[in-house]
């Protein structure tokens, strides 16, 4: 098992800008756990499912993302970066009847 953090989505024909943003970001990139969360998984609609996860903070990842997004109009940002934070790890998905146990 491993961990990945998706920083940007739908990056097409912007390789040079992405390489420049990576080069300008602080190195090395570190991740700090900023929160443990239990949130409803909205994309699953046929049953109630909750995600238990870790939210991360990372100034280097934020800087990389902000540098790449900077030339774009603000309304296009959610297309490439739909999340507010710097990443998360989903630890478990639980059915609705186990939500209380997941939150303890």
XYZ file of N, CA and C in Angstrom:
312
model
N 0.847 -1.183 0.000
C 0.000 0.000 0.000
C 0.880 1.228 0.000
N 0.374 2.277 -0.541
C 1.144 3.507 -0.608
C 0.251 4.710 -0.436
N 0.840 5.854 -0.519
C 0.133 7.116 -0.359
C 0.422 7.973 -1.568
N -0.581 8.625 -2.074
C -0.350 9.605 -3.127
C -1.145 10.861 -2.811
N -0.658 11.968 -3.297
C -1.355 13.241 -3.166
C -1.495 13.812 -4.568
N -2.723 13.974 -4.996
C -2.977 14.587 -6.292
C -2.984 16.091 -6.090
N -2.101 16.783 -6.786
C -1.961 18.234 -6.611
C -2.808 18.976 -7.635
N -2.789 18.531 -8.873
C -3.530 19.192 -9.948
C -4.210 18.146 -10.824
N -5.353 18.496 -11.376
C -6.085 17.622 -12.286
C -6.189 18.280 -13.652
N -6.379 17.466 -14.658
C -6.647 17.953 -16.023
C -5.589 18.961 -16.493
N -4.337 18.571 -16.390
C -3.228 19.412 -16.851
C -2.888 18.960 -18.269
N -3.250 19.755 -19.255
C -3.028 19.409 -20.659
C -2.109 20.447 -21.296
N -1.093 19.998 -21.960
C -0.212 20.866 -22.746
C 0.372 22.020 -21.935
N 0.670 21.765 -20.673
C 1.234 22.814 -19.823
C 2.499 22.308 -19.125
N 3.227 21.418 -19.791
C 4.400 20.806 -19.179
C 5.450 21.808 -18.730
N 5.734 22.803 -19.552
C 6.762 23.783 -19.199
C 6.341 24.584 -17.966
N 5.080 24.966 -17.914
C 4.598 25.728 -16.754
C 4.627 24.860 -15.501
N 4.283 23.584 -15.625
C 4.319 22.682 -14.483
C 5.752 22.461 -14.000
N 6.699 22.273 -14.928
C 8.112 22.116 -14.530
C 8.614 23.372 -13.831
N 8.240 24.539 -14.309
C 8.663 25.798 -13.672
C 8.079 25.919 -12.272
N 6.807 25.552 -12.099
C 6.178 25.613 -10.777
C 6.860 24.640 -9.820
N 7.192 23.445 -10.297
C 7.887 22.463 -9.450
C 9.264 22.980 -9.043
N 9.976 23.582 -9.973
C 11.316 24.095 -9.678
C 11.271 25.230 -8.665
N 10.211 26.025 -8.683
C 10.099 27.174 -7.777
C 9.595 26.792 -6.392
N 8.987 25.634 -6.250
C 8.416 25.217 -4.961
C 9.532 24.855 -3.983
N 9.309 25.122 -2.690
C 10.309 24.748 -1.678
C 10.584 23.246 -1.721
N 11.842 22.886 -1.560
C 12.253 21.478 -1.572
C 12.903 21.134 -0.243
N 12.738 19.983 0.307
C 11.784 18.964 -0.120
C 10.377 19.329 0.341
N 9.403 18.710 -0.271
C 8.011 18.907 0.133
C 7.718 17.991 1.313
N 7.218 18.558 2.388
C 6.845 17.754 3.547
C 5.338 17.819 3.738
N 4.788 16.752 4.294
C 3.362 16.689 4.609
C 3.208 16.614 6.117
N 2.285 17.387 6.644
C 1.930 17.336 8.057
C 0.452 16.989 8.152
N 0.111 16.081 9.030
C -1.302 15.766 9.233
C -1.943 16.951 9.944
N -2.938 17.553 9.300
C -3.588 18.725 9.885
C -4.936 18.393 10.517
N -5.505 17.230 10.163
C -6.815 16.884 10.696
C -7.104 15.409 10.442
N -7.876 14.817 11.328
C -8.467 13.503 11.112
C -9.949 13.782 10.910
N -10.520 13.265 9.834
C -11.899 13.618 9.530
C -12.759 12.393 9.245
N -14.058 12.579 9.430
C -15.076 11.625 9.004
C -16.082 12.457 8.212
N -16.157 12.203 6.894
C -17.025 12.993 6.021
C -17.852 12.086 5.119
N -19.031 12.545 4.820
C -19.921 11.822 3.900
C -19.290 11.799 2.513
N -19.337 10.647 1.852
C -18.835 10.499 0.483
C -20.002 10.790 -0.453
N -20.052 12.018 -0.950
C -21.189 12.483 -1.754
C -21.285 11.783 -3.102
N -20.170 11.326 -3.662
C -20.204 10.710 -4.987
C -20.846 9.326 -4.972
N -20.972 8.717 -3.782
C -21.674 7.442 -3.656
C -23.112 7.764 -3.271
N -24.019 7.525 -4.190
C -25.402 7.962 -3.984
C -26.378 6.827 -3.694
N -25.973 5.583 -3.926
C -26.915 4.490 -3.730
C -26.958 3.973 -2.292
N -26.032 4.452 -1.444
C -26.078 4.142 -0.012
C -25.290 5.205 0.745
N -25.501 5.258 2.057
C -24.802 6.234 2.901
C -23.420 5.681 3.257
N -22.373 6.373 2.783
C -20.995 5.947 3.029
C -20.208 7.134 3.555
N -19.380 6.865 4.550
C -18.546 7.886 5.173
C -17.078 7.531 5.002
N -16.248 8.533 4.836
C -14.805 8.342 4.690
C -14.114 8.771 5.979
N -13.253 7.917 6.493
C -12.373 8.264 7.606
C -11.026 8.572 6.970
N -10.507 9.762 7.207
C -9.280 10.126 6.514
C -8.401 11.092 7.274
N -7.252 11.349 6.691
C -6.284 12.310 7.205
C -6.170 13.455 6.209
N -6.247 14.678 6.692
C -6.015 15.851 5.854
C -4.576 16.291 6.079
N -3.938 16.762 5.005
C -2.542 17.175 5.078
C -2.379 18.672 4.853
N -1.341 19.212 5.433
C -0.901 20.582 5.159
C 0.509 20.490 4.599
N 0.799 21.298 3.587
C 2.125 21.301 2.985
C 2.358 22.624 2.273
N 3.176 23.499 2.864
C 3.471 24.769 2.195
C 4.087 24.588 0.805
N 4.909 23.565 0.605
C 5.540 23.350 -0.696
C 4.503 22.952 -1.742
N 3.587 22.076 -1.384
C 2.551 21.666 -2.335
C 1.616 22.833 -2.631
N 1.281 23.615 -1.604
C 0.437 24.802 -1.815
C 1.130 25.780 -2.762
N 2.434 25.999 -2.578
C 3.180 26.925 -3.435
C 3.224 26.431 -4.882
N 3.450 25.140 -5.066
C 3.481 24.571 -6.410
C 2.127 24.762 -7.096
N 1.080 24.397 -6.390
C -0.267 24.507 -6.949
C -0.617 25.962 -7.263
N -0.343 26.865 -6.339
C -0.676 28.275 -6.555
C 0.113 28.871 -7.724
N 1.381 28.460 -7.870
C 2.198 28.961 -8.981
C 1.645 28.485 -10.321
N 1.191 27.231 -10.378
C 0.650 26.713 -11.629
C -0.696 27.358 -11.955
N -1.521 27.585 -10.941
C -2.848 28.161 -11.153
C -2.825 29.668 -11.434
N -1.793 30.360 -10.993
C -1.749 31.831 -11.034
C -2.135 32.446 -12.377
N -1.660 31.949 -13.517
C -2.030 32.607 -14.780
C -3.461 32.332 -15.244
N -4.146 31.417 -14.596
C -5.501 31.061 -15.024
C -6.545 31.962 -14.374
N -7.672 32.185 -15.047
C -8.777 32.903 -14.408
C -9.272 32.116 -13.194
N -9.616 32.799 -12.133
C -10.024 32.184 -10.867
C -11.149 31.155 -11.050
N -12.064 31.407 -11.978
C -13.181 30.482 -12.156
C -12.745 29.130 -12.742
N -11.545 29.047 -13.311
C -11.035 27.776 -13.836
C -10.306 26.942 -12.775
N -9.960 27.535 -11.654
C -9.180 26.823 -10.638
C -9.826 25.522 -10.168
N -11.153 25.484 -9.872
C -11.742 24.229 -9.400
C -11.647 23.074 -10.400
N -11.524 23.372 -11.677
C -11.352 22.323 -12.684
C -10.058 21.552 -12.442
N -9.028 22.257 -12.023
C -7.703 21.657 -11.836
C -7.416 21.310 -10.380
N -8.139 21.937 -9.470
C -7.886 21.739 -8.048
C -9.197 21.855 -7.273
N -9.962 20.760 -7.183
C -11.272 20.842 -6.542
C -11.248 20.851 -5.024
N -10.081 20.579 -4.416
C -10.001 20.490 -2.961
C -9.367 21.746 -2.369
N -9.806 22.110 -1.176
C -9.277 23.307 -0.524
C -7.879 23.069 0.059
N -7.625 21.882 0.568
C -6.359 21.599 1.237
C -5.276 21.115 0.295
N -4.179 20.661 0.898
C -3.036 20.201 0.116
C -3.058 18.698 -0.129
N -4.089 18.035 0.286
C -4.197 16.610 0.028
C -4.800 15.875 1.208
N -5.170 14.643 0.951
C -5.730 13.819 2.018
C -5.473 12.351 1.708
N -5.563 11.539 2.716
C -5.507 10.087 2.566
C -6.808 9.520 3.101
N -7.470 8.714 2.295
C -8.678 8.026 2.737
C -8.241 6.737 3.418
N -8.530 6.625 4.706
C -8.113 5.447 5.458
C -9.128 4.322 5.371
N -10.412 4.678 5.393
C -11.466 3.660 5.358
C -12.764 4.297 4.900
N -13.574 3.487 4.260
C -14.946 3.862 3.923
C -15.856 2.994 4.781
N -16.802 3.631 5.465
C -17.694 2.898 6.355
C -19.144 3.183 5.992
N -19.980 2.192 6.200
C -21.417 2.365 5.963
C -21.999 3.290 7.012
N -23.120 3.896 6.666
C -23.775 4.866 7.535
C -24.035 4.372 8.942
N -24.398 3.115 9.087
C -24.709 2.596 10.426
C -23.481 2.516 11.337
N -22.277 2.654 10.770
C -21.046 2.607 11.568
C -20.406 3.986 11.756
N -21.107 5.029 11.339
C -20.558 6.386 11.428
C -20.177 6.757 12.858
N -21.059 6.521 13.816
C -20.757 6.875 15.214
C -19.493 6.197 15.697
N -19.335 4.928 15.376
C -18.124 4.194 15.793
C -16.890 4.791 15.108
N -17.008 5.208 13.856
C -15.881 5.787 13.119
C -15.455 7.125 13.720
N -16.393 7.878 14.271
C -16.085 9.192 14.830
C -15.456 9.115 16.226
N -15.520 7.956 16.873
C -14.918 7.838 18.215
C -13.443 7.619 18.158
